[in-house]
Amino acid sequence: MADRIYHPNAAVAANSHCSSFKQYQEFYEQSIESPEKFWGQVAKQFHWETPVKEGKFCSYNFDVSKGDVFIEWMEGASTNISFNLLDRNVKNGNGDKVAFYWEGNHPDDYSRLTYRKLLEEVCRFANVLKSKGVAKGDCVAIYMPMILELPIAMLACTRIGATHNIVFAGYSSDSLAERILDSKSKVLITADGVWRGEKLLNLKRICDDALEKAKNNGHQVESCIVVSHLQRLSNTMTKSESREGVSVNGTNGSTNGTQKNNPRSDDFEVAWIEDRDFWWHEEMEDVDSRCYPVWMAAEDPLFILYTSGSTGKPKGVLHTTAGYLIYAATSFKYVFDYHPGDVYWCTADIGWITGHTYVVYGPLANGATSVLFEGTPFYPDNDRYWSIVDKYKVTQFYTAPTVVRSLMKFGDDLPKRHDLTTLKVLGSVGEPINSEAWLWYYNVVGRGKCSIADTFFQTETGGHVITPLPGATPMKPGSATFPFFGVSPELLDEDGTVINGEGEGFLVFSKPWPGMMRTLFGNHERFQSTYFSKFHGYYCTGDGAKRDADGYLWVTGRVDDMLNVSGHLMSTAEVESVLSEHEAVAEAAVVSRPHPVKGQCLYCFITPNQDAPFDRKLQDELKIKVRERIGPFAQPDVIQHAPGLPKTRSGKIMRRILRKIAVGDKNVGDTSTLADEAVVDLLFQLRPQI
Ligand code: PRX
């Protein structure tokens, strides 16, 4: 069944923004042949304070041998993103429309925010930021759970021209400190804590540690603004009404529901540093609910988002204003085929690029109504996602293959218990989706009537670059299919020769689209060497892909030392460097191993120091260390004893052999270049039973 072609359902296609493959091809050709005309037309729906200069819609250089790499879209144009997402929608008569339905960790906690109320809250918080000395060009770090104050904080930054730097609130204090330091963030915004399922996370404590570490490394964050989220929940527990002064609710003006069934957080303590720490609700009390937007040049920074780098040090991917806006808006509209009246839900955390572009910017640019969910798929029960789809009558649902696989484990009964008939489009992102998961998603969740959008993109690409369109593209399970508008993918062989027709190679792009990254913050050199030095004239994704006889693209995964654990991209180098810090470790080598639910997992080889025992205690300590230094999602699955590692005579570790050992495949290929071939057998013998 996996090699069958699945055509879009007639009902989905009939009403679609792009309703046939022929129409997709026409739009696509236009976007490649006349980008100025194509994107100029898109840009018309937005407000530009000053227009783009004649003939200056896009200029770029992708070829390092011809000078510095640069990408510029819409030179001369100025705008403000929050103005386009909020004021424009309110002016267009959507003020009372719900922007976000907020669904808390516990099903009894929910709330909503209209476009008008969102605008007001954003303006107020923008004024709070101004009162803390934040001005155009300053960087603001955000470490928050999935609560309404998160998009409010982001958009408040854009209101006044500050650059946001969101750090996923599952990262450790070390990772947060590193990102605060590199970006020189002036202010940090967080919450006291959050419930994830039955686990209580003390976010403020992590922030306190991170701020201390940043200070010890010479960077002092001036203010830390804290949302009293847990306090609010326990207030609703007793009073069943919204917090005073900081209602983030929409038209109904109250936080519905209670937190009565959540585990208790009464004994939760929040440390406080006077003159540095401020409660969000206190700061919001007396501020003006209007804030004039700061007009930003097209290429002014919008946000920095750190992503793992293969050398270990995270890369501060920088996105800018105009190009990102038009690309987020267009890809959201076409890839999810969003129409007024739809209710869209993307389960990604806003701390990742998927959340930036497809929870916040893309949906709001289209005046869409979305669900923002704080919790996990498994609390209070394993059918939570399906009950949310049912509750809000979700029409577009967007998640990761790892989630699909973990829900699939519980069988067909859970989705079948709920009314999922409103669904039209099912999105997938983060890693290749295996055909088994694709078919379950299609047949069971989508009842064979929904289009699956397997969207390939990266933090760096800003938005979808290879993806089907729901009403237009015949689907093949596991293929991300064809390029989105304005995107020119190529496959190259190791020598940089273009592979035409069927074949497999490095996935690259030959010209920019509006939403792609512009540089790595503070390190243009690294930007050029990471993405443009391998093949001159091309942006190199770091992924491999194949093209089949019908022209379909299949992304096969990373071709560098990166791996994807449950959709979290990380580098083996960053894990190795944490492991090597342990006093008992002489050397560590990390590879990825396929995992039935997570997609990939970490398999670590440890050479202990002489006299240091390799025992359970060491293994546990190493696992904890990785959790603490990077984040719980990075915990290794396997730690194997490796008295020696397979190295070439020049000392390079041959990871391809380690990958074979990790999966127990004795077919390791040529080992003649190894300094000591016997080590391979020894490592097979020491392989733990898994
Ligand atoms: O390897 C590809 C994989 O995720 C990487 C990008 O990770 P990140 O920047 O964290 O962004 C993740 C969310 C967009 C890519 O280099 N990837 C992402 N989506 C897909 C994918 N691999 C195959 N198919 C996809 N649909």
XYZ file of C-alpha atoms and ligand atoms in Angstrom:
716
model
C 0.000 0.000 0.000
C 2.927 2.311 0.715
C 3.873 2.703 -2.945
C 0.346 3.594 -3.939
C -0.485 7.165 -4.920
C -3.135 8.809 -2.754
C -5.120 11.510 -4.492
C -6.547 14.440 -2.565
C -10.114 13.873 -1.504
C -12.518 15.622 -3.878
C -14.121 17.565 -1.040
C -10.730 18.899 0.117
C -9.700 19.788 -3.439
C -12.977 21.449 -4.418
C -12.666 24.364 -2.069
C -8.890 24.573 -2.063
C -6.612 27.606 -2.648
C -4.762 25.412 -5.118
C -7.073 22.757 -6.419
C -5.120 20.766 -8.979
C -1.584 19.657 -9.641
C -1.636 21.674 -12.864
C -2.486 24.796 -10.913
C 0.345 24.080 -8.467
C 2.720 23.791 -11.411
C 1.545 27.103 -12.850
C 1.900 28.927 -9.522
C 5.269 27.305 -8.973
C 6.616 28.276 -12.386
C 5.482 31.845 -11.888
C 7.172 31.972 -8.471
C 10.468 30.817 -9.978
C 10.362 32.781 -13.222
C 8.988 36.060 -11.863
C 9.585 36.114 -8.114
C 9.027 39.853 -7.990
C 5.590 39.533 -9.548
C 4.618 36.488 -7.516
C 5.733 37.734 -4.092
C 4.766 41.322 -4.969
C 1.210 40.109 -5.362
C 1.366 38.318 -1.999
C 2.826 41.410 -0.318
C -0.150 43.545 -1.392
C -2.355 42.198 1.396
C 0.013 43.596 4.040
C 0.691 47.119 5.222
C 3.988 48.664 4.119
C 4.851 51.976 5.666
C 7.297 52.615 2.842
C 7.228 50.687 -0.428
C 9.868 48.429 -1.889
C 12.379 50.146 -4.194
C 11.711 49.700 -7.892
C 13.613 46.665 -9.222
C 14.950 45.739 -5.761
C 12.662 42.902 -4.800
C 15.391 40.320 -4.336
C 19.169 40.395 -4.548
C 21.564 37.723 -3.376
C 24.864 35.936 -3.729
C 25.074 32.207 -2.919
C 28.576 31.733 -4.295
C 31.362 32.228 -1.733
C 33.958 32.322 -4.508
C 32.331 35.528 -5.777
C 32.270 37.341 -2.434
C 30.225 37.351 0.741
C 26.969 35.449 0.770
C 24.000 37.760 1.195
C 20.217 37.560 0.775
C 17.977 40.615 0.617
C 14.289 40.810 -0.058
C 12.125 43.902 -0.547
C 14.817 46.532 -0.142
C 13.376 49.905 0.837
C 10.139 48.491 2.237
C 9.354 49.067 5.888
C 6.655 47.551 8.016
C 5.835 46.192 11.453
C 4.917 42.566 11.892
C 2.660 42.966 14.925
C 0.796 45.685 13.025
C 0.168 43.267 10.158
C -0.827 40.393 12.425
C -3.024 42.357 14.804
C -4.049 45.942 13.884
C -4.655 44.920 10.267
C -6.884 42.016 11.300
C -8.816 44.153 13.777
C -9.273 46.837 11.094
C -10.481 44.152 8.675
C -13.349 43.325 11.021
C -11.727 40.356 12.780
C -11.374 42.032 16.180
C -13.840 39.682 17.856
C -12.509 36.605 16.141
C -10.655 34.147 18.366
C -6.924 34.153 17.648
C -6.093 31.434 20.174
C -8.097 28.897 22.106
C -5.823 28.066 25.004
C -6.094 24.558 26.404
C -4.245 23.983 29.658
C -2.424 20.930 30.912
C -5.579 19.909 32.714
C -8.741 19.721 30.566
C -10.633 21.949 32.995
C -8.256 24.815 32.275
C -8.999 26.697 29.152
C -9.259 30.216 27.912
C -9.322 32.225 24.724
C -7.944 35.394 23.234
C -9.530 37.458 20.473
C -7.551 39.492 17.962
C -8.631 42.735 19.658
C -7.613 41.517 23.091
C -4.355 40.127 21.768
C -3.525 43.510 20.242
C -4.265 45.235 23.534
C -2.159 42.801 25.566
C 0.712 43.027 23.083
C 0.694 46.828 23.263
C 0.629 46.771 27.036
C 3.495 44.349 27.261
C 5.433 46.317 24.633
C 5.099 49.295 26.980
C 6.356 47.151 29.870
C 9.403 46.200 27.814
C 10.009 49.859 27.007
C 9.845 50.667 30.711
C 12.647 48.138 31.227
C 14.805 49.993 28.714
C 14.228 47.647 25.768
C 14.526 49.474 22.441
C 14.829 48.671 18.743
C 17.680 46.243 18.095
C 17.851 44.883 21.670
C 17.552 41.156 22.225
C 14.948 39.674 24.581
C 15.264 36.061 25.736
C 12.049 34.107 26.310
C 11.866 30.837 28.273
C 8.192 30.078 28.649
C 5.653 27.301 28.611
C 2.843 27.171 26.068
C 0.693 29.878 27.621
C -0.922 32.911 26.025
C 1.712 35.238 27.423
C 4.255 33.596 25.107
C 2.842 34.889 21.801
C 2.035 38.148 23.599
C 5.691 38.519 24.601
C 6.938 37.653 21.111
C 4.670 40.113 19.393
C 5.427 42.808 21.973
C 9.080 42.482 20.948
C 8.175 42.888 17.293
C 6.017 45.907 18.175
C 9.051 47.862 19.342
C 11.677 46.352 17.047
C 13.337 44.134 19.653
C 14.680 40.761 18.500
C 13.268 37.773 20.358
C 15.390 34.812 21.278
C 13.090 32.019 22.392
C 14.680 29.100 24.172
C 12.528 25.961 24.391
C 11.522 25.570 28.039
C 12.800 21.993 28.108
C 16.422 23.106 27.806
C 18.692 23.030 30.822
C 20.007 26.134 32.601
C 23.389 25.635 30.891
C 21.791 25.671 27.453
C 19.708 28.709 28.373
C 22.761 30.532 29.749
C 24.749 29.802 26.590
C 21.965 31.237 24.416
C 21.532 34.301 26.625
C 25.265 34.951 26.519
C 25.681 34.512 22.781
C 22.721 36.763 21.979
C 23.550 39.261 24.761
C 19.899 39.302 25.744
C 18.938 42.297 27.841
C 15.757 40.941 29.403
C 14.496 37.435 30.145
C 10.802 36.547 30.224
C 9.634 33.370 31.934
C 6.942 31.864 34.159
C 7.145 30.614 37.716
C 6.550 27.049 36.621
C 4.410 24.718 34.587
C 2.711 21.351 34.830
C 3.584 18.933 32.074
C 1.277 16.017 32.659
C 1.864 15.148 36.298
C 5.302 16.718 36.411
C 5.851 20.150 37.887
C 8.704 22.115 36.318
C 10.253 24.999 38.177
C 11.108 27.309 35.298
C 12.075 30.289 37.430
C 14.693 28.214 39.222
C 16.219 27.193 35.896
C 16.232 30.858 34.860
C 17.874 31.900 38.139
C 20.656 29.374 37.537
C 21.069 30.475 33.933
C 21.202 34.153 34.872
C 23.828 33.395 37.489
C 25.905 31.476 34.954
C 25.573 34.272 32.389
C 26.645 36.789 35.030
C 29.674 34.700 35.946
C 30.604 34.769 32.285
C 30.399 38.552 32.119
C 26.843 39.183 30.941
C 24.244 40.620 33.248
C 20.595 40.375 32.189
C 18.951 43.544 33.472
C 15.407 42.348 34.124
C 13.601 39.050 34.473
C 9.828 39.261 33.997
C 7.893 36.335 35.463
C 4.361 35.221 34.652
C 2.628 33.982 37.765
C 1.196 30.984 35.983
C 1.004 28.478 38.837
C -0.406 31.065 41.175
C -3.107 31.802 38.628
C -3.973 28.132 38.449
C -4.253 27.759 42.204
C -6.364 30.946 42.328
C -8.844 29.466 39.892
C -8.810 26.390 42.091
C -10.310 28.344 44.937
C -11.958 31.351 43.329
C -12.880 30.040 39.903
C -12.269 33.452 38.394
C -9.528 35.144 36.444
C -6.491 36.759 38.004
C -6.912 40.390 38.844
C -5.395 42.790 36.386
C -4.021 40.278 33.955
C -6.937 38.657 32.309
C -5.611 37.199 29.125
C -9.036 36.084 28.088
C -11.006 37.072 25.087
C -14.616 38.031 24.765
C -15.790 36.000 27.710
C -13.399 37.806 30.034
C -12.869 34.962 32.461
C -10.708 31.916 32.825
C -13.101 29.068 32.584
C -12.690 25.972 34.579
C -10.565 25.001 37.506
C -7.357 23.222 38.199
C -8.879 20.995 40.842
C -7.595 17.756 39.452
C -4.065 18.900 38.790
C -1.437 17.844 41.266
C -0.991 20.554 43.891
C 1.605 23.288 43.629
C 1.001 24.999 46.984
C 4.484 24.406 48.303
C 6.082 25.811 45.176
C 8.685 28.410 46.019
C 9.968 31.174 43.801
C 13.235 32.874 44.689
C 13.295 36.615 44.010
C 16.004 39.187 43.392
C 14.763 42.722 44.038
C 15.340 45.171 41.160
C 15.949 42.321 38.755
C 12.805 40.191 39.006
C 9.340 41.549 38.208
C 5.910 39.903 38.144
C 4.276 40.182 34.725
C 0.845 41.015 36.177
C 2.183 43.794 38.383
C 4.048 45.384 35.490
C 0.964 45.184 33.278
C -1.285 46.957 35.777
C -0.826 50.594 34.896
C 0.485 50.577 31.361
C -1.178 52.088 28.322
C -2.985 49.614 26.086
C -1.819 51.468 23.004
C 1.685 51.381 21.605
C 2.641 52.905 18.286
C 4.567 50.350 16.203
C 8.206 50.867 15.335
C 8.569 50.644 11.556
C 11.244 48.164 10.628
C 13.277 47.967 7.432
C 12.639 44.811 5.407
C 15.948 43.267 6.457
C 15.893 44.348 10.118
C 16.188 41.344 12.471
C 12.965 39.736 13.657
C 14.250 36.867 15.764
C 17.172 34.645 16.610
C 16.483 30.965 17.124
C 19.292 28.689 18.210
C 19.683 25.314 16.579
C 22.269 22.613 17.119
C 25.484 22.823 15.156
C 27.593 19.842 14.148
C 30.588 21.261 16.042
C 28.611 21.326 19.283
C 28.144 25.078 19.724
C 24.570 26.142 18.915
C 24.000 28.399 15.945
C 21.931 31.566 16.301
C 19.823 31.429 13.154
C 18.710 34.960 12.278
C 15.460 35.713 10.476
C 14.448 39.140 9.257
C 11.220 41.042 8.801
C 9.579 41.371 5.388
C 10.623 38.143 3.681
C 9.774 36.027 6.711
C 6.326 37.645 6.994
C 5.299 36.990 3.407
C 6.721 33.490 3.415
C 5.163 32.422 6.734
C 1.813 33.814 5.604
C 1.867 32.167 2.171
C 3.110 28.766 3.244
C 0.561 28.613 6.067
C -2.297 29.538 3.734
C -1.448 27.028 1.008
C 0.074 24.129 2.918
C -2.784 23.922 5.417
C -5.295 25.296 2.947
C -6.643 27.566 5.630
C -10.090 29.127 5.161
C -12.069 31.464 7.424
C -14.022 29.392 9.920
C -11.353 26.700 10.150
C -9.766 25.852 13.501
C -6.121 24.993 13.139
C -3.942 23.193 15.668
C -0.192 22.775 15.568
C 1.085 20.763 18.530
C 4.691 21.994 18.256
C 6.151 24.017 21.076
C 6.657 27.673 20.147
C 10.284 27.216 21.227
C 10.996 25.483 17.907
C 10.817 26.932 14.395
C 7.584 25.042 13.719
C 6.015 26.901 16.621
C 7.401 30.276 15.558
C 6.166 30.044 11.990
C 3.143 27.769 12.286
C 1.759 28.491 15.757
C 2.310 32.227 15.764
C 3.359 34.119 12.634
C 1.724 32.166 9.795
C -1.698 31.675 11.415
C -1.983 35.239 12.742
C -0.882 36.703 9.397
C -3.906 34.922 7.922
C -6.318 35.985 10.662
C -6.653 32.329 11.629
C -8.107 30.741 14.765
C -5.719 28.281 16.413
C -5.507 26.022 19.419
C -2.555 26.581 21.775
C -2.007 23.552 23.988
C 0.081 23.542 27.121
C 0.153 19.859 27.960
C 1.216 16.468 26.670
C -0.548 13.888 24.479
C -0.741 11.458 27.404
C -2.380 13.467 30.202
C -4.818 12.861 31.737
C -5.257 10.047 29.199
C -3.683 8.817 26.013
C -6.541 10.196 23.939
C -5.964 13.824 24.977
C -5.075 14.972 21.451
C -8.186 13.387 19.986
C -10.376 14.891 22.666
C -8.953 18.346 21.866
C -9.601 17.873 18.138
C -13.163 16.906 19.053
C -13.637 19.731 21.569
C -12.544 22.562 19.255
C -13.693 20.957 15.977
C -10.156 21.161 14.614
C -9.900 21.229 10.816
C -6.112 21.176 10.364
C -3.939 19.164 12.731
C -0.149 19.385 12.573
C 2.233 17.177 14.558
C 5.439 15.130 14.368
C 5.934 11.516 13.226
C 7.245 10.573 16.676
C 3.892 11.658 18.143
C 1.977 9.721 15.504
C 4.019 6.604 16.294
C 3.554 6.957 20.035
C -0.218 7.382 19.667
C -0.438 4.558 17.172
C 0.847 2.221 19.885
C -2.453 2.580 21.759
C -4.420 1.231 18.808
C -7.298 2.488 16.703
C -9.817 2.586 19.490
C -8.724 5.893 21.053
C -9.099 8.081 17.935
C -12.310 6.223 17.098
C -13.818 7.203 20.452
C -13.890 10.836 19.346
C -15.505 12.769 16.560
C -12.622 13.625 14.255
C -14.770 14.249 11.200
C -13.967 17.962 11.080
C -10.365 17.200 10.069
C -9.357 18.039 6.490
C -5.579 18.307 6.575
C -3.089 16.330 8.680
C 0.428 17.752 8.812
C 3.685 16.037 9.689
C 7.056 17.630 10.419
C 10.425 17.053 12.014
C 11.705 13.865 10.430
C 10.853 11.510 7.622
C 7.518 9.830 8.347
C 7.693 6.060 7.904
C 4.983 4.586 5.724
C 3.389 2.612 8.570
C 2.840 5.792 10.586
C 1.734 7.676 7.467
C -0.896 5.037 6.661
C -2.235 4.974 10.218
C -2.446 8.766 10.245
C -4.208 8.708 6.883
C -6.568 5.786 7.442
C -7.378 5.923 11.139
C -7.052 9.589 12.133
C -8.022 10.946 8.722
C -10.553 8.199 7.872
C -9.001 8.110 4.384
C -10.486 11.535 3.658
C -7.783 13.977 4.701
C -4.702 15.125 2.858
C -1.404 14.475 4.583
C 1.059 17.365 4.391
C 4.520 15.905 5.015
C 6.339 19.204 5.363
C 10.100 19.286 5.113
C 11.830 22.343 6.501
C 14.471 23.528 8.942
C 15.067 26.281 11.487
C 17.184 27.836 8.766
C 14.559 27.698 6.019
C 12.025 29.594 8.156
C 9.078 27.803 6.577
C 8.136 24.749 4.535
C 10.347 24.207 1.515
C 9.271 20.781 0.297
C 5.657 19.842 0.852
C 2.487 18.665 -0.799
C -0.491 21.034 -1.104
C -3.671 19.433 0.263
C -5.952 20.030 -2.698
C -3.370 19.621 -5.414
C -0.615 17.093 -4.799
C -1.095 13.342 -5.187
C 0.622 11.885 -2.112
C 3.062 9.035 -1.624
C 3.510 7.858 1.992
C 6.900 9.087 3.223
C 7.605 11.547 0.449
C 7.597 15.301 1.134
C 6.821 15.474 -2.618
C 7.563 18.798 -4.348
C 9.013 22.238 -3.624
C 6.892 25.044 -2.257
C 6.569 28.277 -4.249
C 9.873 30.038 -4.842
C 12.028 27.090 -3.770
C 14.529 25.468 -6.184
C 15.822 22.158 -4.837
C 18.613 20.236 -6.512
C 20.307 16.956 -5.739
C 24.106 17.006 -6.020
C 26.587 14.177 -5.962
C 29.752 14.301 -3.823
C 31.558 16.255 -6.582
C 28.818 18.856 -6.791
C 27.406 17.613 -10.076
C 23.683 18.113 -10.464
C 21.731 14.829 -10.533
C 18.878 15.087 -12.990
C 15.960 12.706 -12.962
C 15.959 9.695 -10.695
C 18.780 9.569 -8.171
C 20.007 10.263 -4.672
C 22.328 12.963 -3.358
C 22.799 16.020 -1.169
C 19.719 18.188 -0.930
C 20.589 21.805 -1.780
C 18.795 24.950 -2.931
C 20.064 27.088 -5.781
C 18.384 30.372 -4.913
C 16.777 32.077 -1.950
C 13.100 32.206 -1.058
C 11.830 35.087 1.079
C 11.700 33.219 4.415
C 15.195 31.772 4.556
C 17.740 32.738 7.216
C 20.068 35.663 6.526
C 23.030 34.861 8.741
C 24.090 33.281 12.019
C 23.891 35.919 14.708
C 27.325 37.453 15.232
C 29.038 34.878 13.023
C 28.638 35.396 9.287
C 31.815 33.378 8.696
C 30.242 30.298 10.275
C 27.070 30.910 8.255
C 29.090 30.818 5.032
C 31.223 27.862 5.987
C 28.330 25.768 7.335
C 25.843 26.257 4.538
C 27.658 27.551 1.441
C 31.201 26.189 1.372
C 30.591 22.553 0.435
C 28.974 23.381 -2.896
C 29.619 26.861 -4.284
C 26.444 28.570 -5.414
C 24.120 26.425 -3.275
C 22.561 26.458 0.191
C 23.342 23.034 1.607
C 20.647 21.610 3.913
C 22.797 18.878 5.478
C 20.128 16.358 4.461
C 20.228 13.689 1.825
C 17.317 13.085 -0.523
C 16.311 10.950 -3.443
C 14.134 11.704 -6.436
C 12.015 8.894 -7.829
C 10.959 8.295 -11.419
C 7.867 10.496 -10.940
C 9.973 13.409 -9.684
C 8.892 12.987 -6.028
C 11.466 14.019 -3.420
C 12.111 11.742 -0.425
C 14.231 13.284 2.317
C 16.364 10.483 3.703
C 17.884 12.220 6.755
C 21.031 13.989 7.864
C 24.279 13.442 6.045
C 26.335 15.149 8.773
C 26.877 14.301 12.442
C 23.453 15.480 13.445
C 20.586 13.360 14.624
C 16.916 13.779 15.205
C 15.517 12.437 18.488
C 11.722 12.772 18.646
C 11.991 15.683 16.228
C 14.709 17.431 18.281
C 17.743 18.065 16.155
C 21.034 17.661 18.012
C 24.642 17.039 17.215
C 26.609 14.017 18.324
C 29.470 16.447 19.085
C 27.517 18.348 21.727
C 26.631 15.132 23.542
C 30.224 13.863 23.253
C 31.578 17.015 24.794
C 29.223 16.728 27.784
C 30.122 13.044 28.294
C 33.855 13.738 28.037
C 33.633 16.251 30.872
C 32.963 13.445 33.363
C 36.103 12.743 35.387
C 35.898 8.994 34.768
C 35.661 9.355 30.982
C 38.748 9.288 28.783
C 36.901 9.416 25.476
C 33.334 9.356 24.221
C 31.890 8.726 20.770
C 28.198 9.109 20.026
C 26.187 7.839 17.086
C 22.528 7.655 16.263
C 20.569 4.421 16.239
C 17.089 3.950 14.773
C 14.325 3.919 17.408
C 10.756 2.703 16.843
C 9.069 5.726 18.449
C 11.669 8.494 18.693
C 12.907 7.980 15.133
C 16.501 8.032 16.307
C 18.167 7.728 19.690
C 21.630 8.300 21.137
C 24.021 5.368 21.402
C 27.180 6.322 23.294
C 30.530 4.542 23.436
C 32.547 5.347 26.546
C 36.211 4.704 27.133
C 36.742 5.070 30.888
C 39.940 6.466 32.339
C 42.442 3.907 33.519
C 41.288 2.433 36.834
C 37.818 3.955 36.512
C 35.179 1.192 36.561
C 32.532 1.060 33.857
C 29.491 0.277 35.971
C 25.814 1.115 36.350
C 26.669 4.115 38.548
C 28.801 5.654 35.809
C 26.129 4.998 33.204
C 23.470 6.675 35.361
C 25.714 9.632 36.106
C 26.405 10.138 32.432
C 22.714 10.020 31.549
C 21.912 12.555 34.256
C 24.751 14.799 33.121
C 23.422 14.945 29.563
C 19.907 15.671 30.857
C 21.206 18.466 33.042
C 23.540 20.029 30.520
C 21.393 19.842 27.386
C 17.881 18.846 28.397
C 15.814 15.764 29.275
C 15.022 15.091 25.597
C 18.747 14.453 24.956
C 19.095 11.563 27.436
C 21.092 8.724 25.821
C 19.302 5.404 25.371
C 22.440 3.270 25.412
C 25.825 3.735 27.052
C 28.271 1.047 26.005
C 31.676 0.226 27.394
C 34.398 0.819 24.786
C 37.919 0.042 26.047
C 39.024 1.281 22.613
C 37.417 3.032 19.650
C 37.799 2.197 15.961
C 40.213 4.868 14.749
C 42.165 5.407 11.569
C 45.937 5.682 11.807
C 45.524 9.451 11.803
C 43.256 9.160 14.855
C 39.871 9.823 13.263
C 37.015 7.824 14.790
C 35.241 5.770 12.117
C 31.649 6.448 13.061
C 30.200 4.353 10.288
C 31.591 1.301 12.129
C 30.122 2.487 15.424
C 26.742 2.894 13.743
C 26.950 -0.731 12.602
C 27.848 -1.900 16.124
C 24.947 0.131 17.536
C 22.469 -1.845 15.436
C 24.332 -5.152 15.800
C 25.121 -5.413 12.091
C 28.313 -7.417 11.641
C 28.580 -6.324 8.055
C 30.921 -3.429 8.870
C 32.644 -3.129 5.486
C 36.298 -2.269 4.963
C 38.282 -2.003 8.220
C 41.752 -2.037 6.690
C 42.407 1.622 7.437
C 41.914 1.072 11.172
C 44.901 1.381 13.467
C 43.639 -1.649 15.445
C 41.119 -3.878 13.710
C 40.649 -6.103 16.788
C 38.723 -3.349 18.534
C 35.692 -3.973 16.302
C 35.223 -7.537 17.561
C 35.724 -6.434 21.126
C 32.992 -3.788 20.766
C 30.593 -6.362 19.346
C 31.304 -8.602 22.348
C 30.644 -5.781 24.804
C 27.420 -4.720 23.137
C 24.699 -4.622 25.813
C 21.521 -6.664 25.381
C 18.867 -4.235 24.153
O 16.729 16.424 8.922
C 15.655 17.243 8.582
C 14.534 17.021 9.590
O 14.711 17.999 10.598
C 15.830 18.834 10.281
C 15.559 20.254 10.707
O 15.451 20.302 12.089
P 15.056 21.653 12.794
O 15.878 22.785 12.277
O 15.096 21.394 14.255
O 13.570 21.924 12.355
C 12.622 20.923 12.612
C 11.254 21.384 12.203
C 11.158 21.952 10.846
C 15.999 18.703 8.803
O 17.298 19.057 8.380
N 13.189 17.167 8.990
C 12.286 18.127 9.254
N 11.124 17.890 8.600
C 11.296 16.766 7.885
C 12.617 16.306 8.127
N 13.097 15.207 7.524
C 12.283 14.548 6.671
N 11.008 14.911 6.408
C 10.475 16.002 6.992
N 9.209 16.338 6.736
